[in-house]
Short mmCIF file of C-alpha atoms in Angstrom, two decimals:
data_model
loop_
_atom_site.label_atom_id
_atom_site.label_comp_id
_atom_site.label_asym_id
_atom_site.label_seq_id
_atom_site.Cartn_x
_atom_site.Cartn_y
_atom_site.Cartn_z
CA PRO A 1 0.00 0.00 0.00
CA PRO A 2 1.12 3.62 -0.54
CA ALA A 3 2.84 5.51 2.29
CA PRO A 4 2.06 6.13 5.08
CA TRP A 5 -0.12 3.01 5.07
CA THR A 6 1.29 -0.38 6.01
CA LEU A 7 -0.38 -3.76 6.01
CA GLU A 8 -0.21 -3.79 9.82
CA LEU A 9 -1.94 -0.42 9.98
CA LEU A 10 -4.63 -1.44 7.51
CA VAL A 11 -5.62 -4.56 9.43
CA GLY A 12 -5.43 -2.66 12.72
CA VAL A 13 -7.96 0.05 11.82
CA SER A 14 -11.35 -0.61 13.39
CA ARG A 15 -14.36 -0.31 11.12
CA VAL A 16 -16.87 2.47 11.83
CA ARG A 17 -20.07 1.80 9.91
CA HIS A 18 -23.86 1.88 9.61
CA HIS A 19 -24.32 5.45 10.86
CA SER A 20 -27.82 6.77 11.46
CA LEU A 21 -28.72 10.43 12.08
CA SER A 22 -31.03 11.31 14.98
CA PRO A 23 -34.43 12.85 14.16
CA ASP A 24 -33.27 16.32 15.25
CA GLY A 25 -30.02 16.01 13.30
CA LYS A 26 -27.86 16.76 16.34
CA ARG A 27 -26.51 13.25 16.98
CA PHE A 28 -25.73 10.11 15.09
CA SER A 29 -25.45 6.49 16.09
CA PHE A 30 -23.13 3.98 14.50
CA VAL A 31 -21.59 0.53 14.84
CA TRP A 32 -17.91 0.33 15.77
CA ASP A 33 -16.06 -2.92 15.17
CA ARG A 34 -13.41 -2.99 17.90
CA GLU A 35 -12.26 -5.04 20.88
CA GLY A 36 -13.80 -8.19 19.46
CA GLY A 37 -17.34 -6.81 19.22
CA SER A 38 -19.68 -4.68 17.11
CA ASP A 39 -21.11 -2.31 19.69
CA ILE A 40 -23.46 0.64 19.30
CA TRP A 41 -22.13 4.17 19.86
CA VAL A 42 -23.66 7.63 19.68
CA ALA A 43 -21.92 10.96 19.10
CA PRO A 44 -22.84 14.63 18.66
CA ALA A 45 -22.92 15.76 15.05
CA GLU A 46 -20.58 18.66 15.85
CA THR A 47 -16.86 18.17 15.30
CA GLY A 48 -14.41 17.43 18.10
CA ALA A 49 -16.88 15.59 20.36
CA TRP A 50 -16.05 12.07 21.58
CA PRO A 51 -18.74 9.38 21.14
CA ARG A 52 -20.58 7.60 23.96
CA ARG A 53 -20.62 3.82 24.03
CA LEU A 54 -24.14 2.42 24.46
CA THR A 55 -23.53 -1.34 24.38
CA PHE A 56 -20.66 -3.39 25.76
CA ASP A 57 -21.44 -7.01 24.90
CA ARG A 58 -22.76 -7.05 21.34
CA PRO A 59 -20.94 -9.88 19.52
CA THR A 60 -19.05 -9.31 16.31
CA HIS A 61 -21.38 -8.95 13.31
CA PRO A 62 -20.03 -9.04 9.74
CA TYR A 63 -20.72 -5.63 8.24
CA TRP A 64 -22.39 -7.10 5.14
CA ALA A 65 -24.95 -8.91 7.30
CA ASP A 66 -25.54 -6.13 9.84
CA ALA A 67 -27.97 -3.20 9.86
CA GLN A 68 -28.23 0.39 11.06
CA PRO A 69 -29.31 1.18 14.60
CA ARG A 70 -32.76 2.80 14.47
CA TRP A 71 -33.75 5.95 16.39
CA SER A 72 -37.10 6.42 18.06
CA PRO A 73 -38.99 9.42 16.58
CA ASP A 74 -38.36 11.49 19.72
CA GLY A 75 -34.65 10.60 19.75
CA SER A 76 -34.77 9.09 23.24
CA ALA A 77 -33.96 5.48 22.34
CA ILE A 78 -32.16 3.36 19.76
CA THR A 79 -33.08 -0.13 18.63
CA TYR A 80 -30.70 -2.64 17.11
CA VAL A 81 -30.37 -6.34 16.32
CA SER A 82 -28.11 -8.67 18.26
CA GLN A 83 -28.08 -12.47 18.15
CA ASP A 84 -31.31 -12.55 16.13
CA GLU A 85 -33.29 -10.49 18.65
CA ILE A 86 -34.41 -6.84 18.76
CA TRP A 87 -32.91 -4.72 21.55
CA LEU A 88 -33.58 -1.20 22.82
CA VAL A 89 -31.10 1.07 24.60
CA PRO A 90 -31.59 4.68 25.85
CA ALA A 91 -29.77 7.12 23.57
CA SER A 92 -28.36 8.90 26.63
CA GLY A 93 -26.90 5.66 27.96
CA GLY A 94 -28.29 2.97 30.21
CA ARG A 95 -29.06 -0.71 30.28
CA ALA A 96 -30.14 -2.30 27.01
CA ARG A 97 -33.12 -4.65 27.09
CA LYS A 98 -34.62 -7.18 24.72
CA LEU A 99 -37.85 -6.36 22.94
CA THR A 100 -38.09 -9.85 21.48
CA ASP A 101 -37.04 -13.08 23.11
CA HIS A 102 -38.70 -15.77 21.08
CA GLY A 103 -35.91 -17.42 19.10
CA HIS A 104 -37.47 -16.59 15.73
CA LYS A 105 -34.64 -14.68 14.02
CA SER A 106 -35.95 -11.15 14.39
CA SER A 107 -34.49 -8.35 12.24
CA TRP A 108 -35.28 -5.24 10.17
CA GLN A 109 -36.66 -3.25 13.11
CA ILE A 110 -38.12 0.23 12.51
CA TYR A 111 -40.37 2.58 14.52
CA SER A 112 -43.79 3.78 13.49
CA PRO A 113 -43.86 7.57 12.87
CA ASP A 114 -45.58 8.21 16.22
CA GLY A 115 -43.22 5.91 18.13
CA SER A 116 -45.99 3.71 19.51
CA ARG A 117 -44.97 0.59 17.59
CA ILE A 118 -41.85 -1.13 16.36
CA TYR A 119 -42.18 -3.12 13.17
CA PHE A 120 -39.81 -5.96 12.45
CA VAL A 121 -39.39 -9.19 10.50
CA SER A 122 -39.62 -12.50 12.34
CA GLN A 123 -39.13 -16.02 11.05
CA ARG A 124 -41.85 -17.92 12.90
CA GLY A 125 -41.69 -20.99 10.74
CA THR A 126 -40.46 -21.56 7.22
CA TYR A 127 -40.79 -17.91 6.15
CA ALA A 128 -39.98 -14.51 7.63
CA ASN A 129 -43.04 -12.24 7.96
CA LEU A 130 -43.84 -8.77 9.29
CA CYS A 131 -44.68 -8.33 12.97
CA ALA A 132 -45.22 -5.43 15.34
CA THR A 133 -44.54 -4.85 19.02
CA SER A 134 -44.36 -1.87 21.37
CA ALA A 135 -41.38 -0.13 22.94
CA ALA A 136 -42.32 -2.02 26.11
CA GLY A 137 -41.77 -5.33 24.31
CA ASP A 138 -45.39 -6.50 24.23
CA TRP A 139 -46.16 -9.85 22.63
CA PRO A 140 -45.70 -9.45 18.85
CA VAL A 141 -48.64 -9.23 16.46
CA ALA A 142 -48.24 -10.80 13.01
CA LEU A 143 -49.07 -8.40 10.16
CA THR A 144 -48.47 -10.74 7.21
CA HIS A 145 -48.90 -14.49 6.76
CA LEU A 146 -47.15 -14.97 3.43
CA GLU A 147 -45.61 -18.13 2.02
CA ALA A 148 -42.52 -16.07 1.20
CA ASP A 149 -39.83 -14.08 3.00
CA VAL A 150 -40.19 -10.33 3.47
CA SER A 151 -37.68 -7.61 4.36
CA ASP A 152 -37.11 -3.85 4.77
CA PRO A 153 -40.45 -2.65 6.21
CA ARG A 154 -41.02 1.09 5.81
CA PRO A 155 -44.03 2.85 7.39
CA SER A 156 -45.69 5.62 5.41
CA PRO A 157 -45.44 9.19 6.79
CA ASP A 158 -49.00 9.01 8.13
CA GLY A 159 -48.32 5.61 9.75
CA ARG A 160 -51.23 3.88 8.06
CA THR A 161 -49.37 1.69 5.57
CA LEU A 162 -46.21 -0.40 5.48
CA ALA A 163 -44.16 -0.87 2.34
CA PHE A 164 -41.85 -3.89 2.24
CA VAL A 165 -39.93 -6.20 -0.07
CA LEU A 166 -41.31 -9.65 -0.91
CA HIS A 167 -38.97 -12.48 -1.94
CA PRO A 168 -40.95 -15.24 -3.74
CA PRO A 169 -39.49 -18.67 -2.91
CA ASP A 170 -40.00 -19.99 -6.46
CA ASP A 171 -37.77 -17.35 -8.09
CA PHE A 172 -34.56 -16.32 -6.33
CA ASN A 173 -33.96 -13.76 -9.09
CA ARG A 174 -37.09 -11.82 -8.20
CA SER A 175 -38.24 -9.45 -5.47
CA GLU A 176 -41.33 -7.25 -5.33
CA ILE A 177 -42.41 -4.03 -3.64
CA CYS A 178 -45.62 -4.56 -1.65
CA THR A 179 -47.74 -2.70 0.87
CA VAL A 180 -49.98 -3.79 3.75
CA PRO A 181 -52.11 -1.81 6.23
CA ALA A 182 -50.18 -1.01 9.41
CA GLY A 183 -52.59 -3.13 11.41
CA GLY A 184 -52.32 -6.08 9.03
CA GLY A 185 -54.65 -7.16 6.25
CA GLU A 186 -54.60 -7.58 2.51
CA VAL A 187 -51.22 -7.28 0.80
CA THR A 188 -51.00 -5.13 -2.34
CA HIS A 189 -48.33 -6.04 -4.92
CA LEU A 190 -47.06 -2.84 -6.52
CA THR A 191 -44.34 -4.44 -8.65
CA GLY A 192 -43.35 -7.91 -9.78
CA ALA A 193 -41.72 -9.35 -12.87
CA ASN A 194 -39.73 -12.47 -13.65
CA LYS A 195 -36.00 -12.16 -12.93
CA VAL A 196 -36.38 -8.58 -11.70
CA TRP A 197 -35.17 -7.35 -8.33
CA ASP A 198 -37.09 -4.41 -6.87
CA VAL A 199 -35.70 -3.38 -3.46
CA THR A 200 -35.33 -0.54 -0.89
CA PRO A 201 -38.77 1.11 -1.03
CA ARG A 202 -38.77 4.69 0.30
CA TRP A 203 -41.82 6.91 0.73
CA SER A 204 -42.19 10.44 -0.58
CA ARG A 205 -42.80 12.98 2.17
CA ASP A 206 -46.51 13.25 1.39
CA GLY A 207 -46.89 9.45 1.26
CA SER A 208 -48.28 9.45 -2.28
CA ARG A 209 -45.37 7.70 -4.00
CA LEU A 210 -42.62 5.14 -3.43
CA ALA A 211 -39.13 5.22 -4.88
CA PHE A 212 -37.15 1.99 -5.17
CA ILE A 213 -34.08 0.46 -6.77
CA SER A 214 -34.46 -2.03 -9.60
CA ASN A 215 -32.38 -3.95 -12.15
CA ARG A 216 -35.24 -3.92 -14.63
CA THR A 217 -33.43 -1.82 -17.30
#
């Protein structure tokens, strides 16, 4: 490598990754791979401020299989995934606690716009479907019952609808953008074509449209 880098220095640099800005824009959370773990940290957005460590026992997670910590809408708490369960930790520091403890490979957690619910994906059988719980960790409610895996739930700005990605089991070269009412119900397929991947749905601010990434062209 070019000077001043050395191979020893390259392998010794800890990875800082998966940053997420707080709702007020004054702080950001991130994952820091160091000391044999992948713990959650938070820091002020201003320069020269040292970050605060929020977790101390999160095992090492490969960066390609990990996800961003998620802020609550009021910025008071952060949720993250560790060992296939959803956890919550106060953003100001404190003891982290499990929101799920069911052994069903929970992931893809995200708050509702009003902060009353936390949506996530849980594999309660052959397939991973959408579920919802509260910040208190109430017993999860299933929102979809699909014979297919889902991922990346995204609540609409008004909180009434969830967009998500559907992965049909009969075509590994296909994924679809779908929606479902936030309380569960009929699933609407917005996209879907053979050998086409449609992923990462994101709502417009008024909730009237969805942008997504596709390999269709």
